C-alpha positions as a printed Julia matrix, in Angstrom:
121×3 Matrix{Float64}:
   3.95   -2.31    1.68
   3.34   -5.4    -0.4
   6.05   -7.95    0.4
   5.45  -11.49   -0.81
   8.27  -14.02   -0.87
   8.35  -17.36   -2.71
   8.24  -20.45   -0.52
   8.2   -24.21   -0.92
   5.32  -26.08    0.73
   5.17  -29.72    1.83
   1.86  -31.38    2.73
   2.86  -34.47    4.7
   0.67  -37.55    4.37
   1.37  -40.91    5.98
   3.08  -42.39    2.91
   3.81  -39.42    0.65
   4.72  -35.76    0.57
   2.83  -33.44   -1.75
   5.01  -30.51   -2.74
   3.98  -27.12   -4.01
   5.09  -23.52   -4.17
   3.4   -20.33   -3.05
   3.89  -16.71   -2.07
   4.04  -15.86    1.64
   2.72  -12.39    2.44
   5.08  -11.15    5.15
   2.52   -8.57    6.29
  -0.52  -10.83    6.79
   0.89  -14.37    6.95
  -1.42  -15.5     4.16
  -0.03  -17.75    1.45
  -1.17  -17.02   -2.1
  -0.81  -18.68   -5.51
  -0.27  -22.22   -4.26
   0.81  -24.34   -7.23
   1.11  -28.1    -6.7
   3.88  -30.18   -8.29
   2.52  -33.31  -10.02
  -0.75  -33.2    -8.06
  -4.19  -32.37   -9.47
  -6.37  -30.81   -6.78
  -9.45  -30.93   -9.03
  -9.12  -34.73   -9.23
  -7.55  -35.68   -5.89
  -8.92  -32.91   -3.63
  -6.95  -30.82   -1.18
  -4.17  -32.68    0.64
  -5.6   -31.51    3.98
  -8.8   -33.45    3.21
  -6.94  -36.74    2.81
  -7.56  -39.29    5.58
  -3.8   -39.72    6.08
  -2.96  -35.99    6.17
  -0.53  -35.23    8.99
   0.77  -31.63    8.72
   2.03  -28.9     6.4
   5.36  -27.11    6.52
   7.09  -24.45    4.48
  10.62  -23.45    3.55
  11.86  -19.97    2.77
  15.21  -20.14    0.93
  17.87  -17.59    0.08
  21.34  -18.31   -1.32
  21.33  -21.93   -0.16
  20.1   -21.1     3.36
  16.66  -22.24    4.54
  14.16  -21.28    7.21
  11.58  -24.0     7.89
   8.22  -23.22    9.51
   4.78  -24.64   10.21
   1.79  -23.81    8.01
  -1.88  -23.88    8.98
  -4.47  -25.0     6.43
  -8.09  -23.9     6.74
 -10.09  -27.08    6.06
 -13.13  -25.08    4.96
 -11.49  -22.72    2.47
  -8.22  -24.53    1.68
  -6.34  -21.28    2.48
  -2.74  -21.75    3.6
  -1.34  -19.31    6.2
   1.02  -18.95    9.13
   0.02  -17.77   12.59
   1.1   -14.28   13.73
   3.6   -15.84   16.17
   5.01  -18.09   13.45
   5.24  -15.11   11.08
   7.27  -13.12   13.61
   9.54  -16.13   14.14
  10.02  -16.5    10.35
  10.98  -12.83   10.0
  13.41  -12.98   12.93
  15.06  -16.22   11.82
  15.19  -15.14    8.17
  16.84  -11.83    9.06
  19.42  -13.57   11.21
  20.12  -16.29    8.67
  19.95  -14.33    5.43
  21.29  -10.93    6.46
  23.35  -11.76    9.54
  21.11   -9.53   11.66
  20.11  -10.27   15.22
  16.48  -10.06   16.31
  17.31   -6.78   18.1
  18.86   -5.33   14.92
  15.77   -6.28   12.93
  13.42   -4.78   15.52
  15.45   -1.56   15.67
  15.36   -1.3    11.88
  11.58   -1.81   11.77
  11.03    0.71   14.57
  13.26    3.27   12.81
  11.27    2.85    9.58
   8.01    3.28   11.5
   9.29    6.39   13.31
   9.35    4.73   16.72
  12.24    4.64   19.12
  11.37    1.69   21.32
  11.69    4.01   24.36
   8.68    4.81   26.52
   7.24    8.27   25.91
């Protein structure tokens, strides 16, 4: 299943925030198609390479509700991604916030779709 959701990205520097958008792959945690707002990477370089780079965060929004999360940036490739633990947290919080589901409800739904019952066999 190919499920990519649009997110907002903020690269925090000491004195400025560089904003962009991207697509978070909910299966792998990779972030694709990062497009910077009013920032030219070819001229200024990746925000992560700046001496005053501090951290990167993301926001997943739906109907005025937001889920904020941490983003890792690979300094070698410039690839944005979230860790597996962060990805699970995003899915759980997003389900609870956007759909009114609890973590248990979400897990039961995923297990049902995968043909698992959560009970030991």
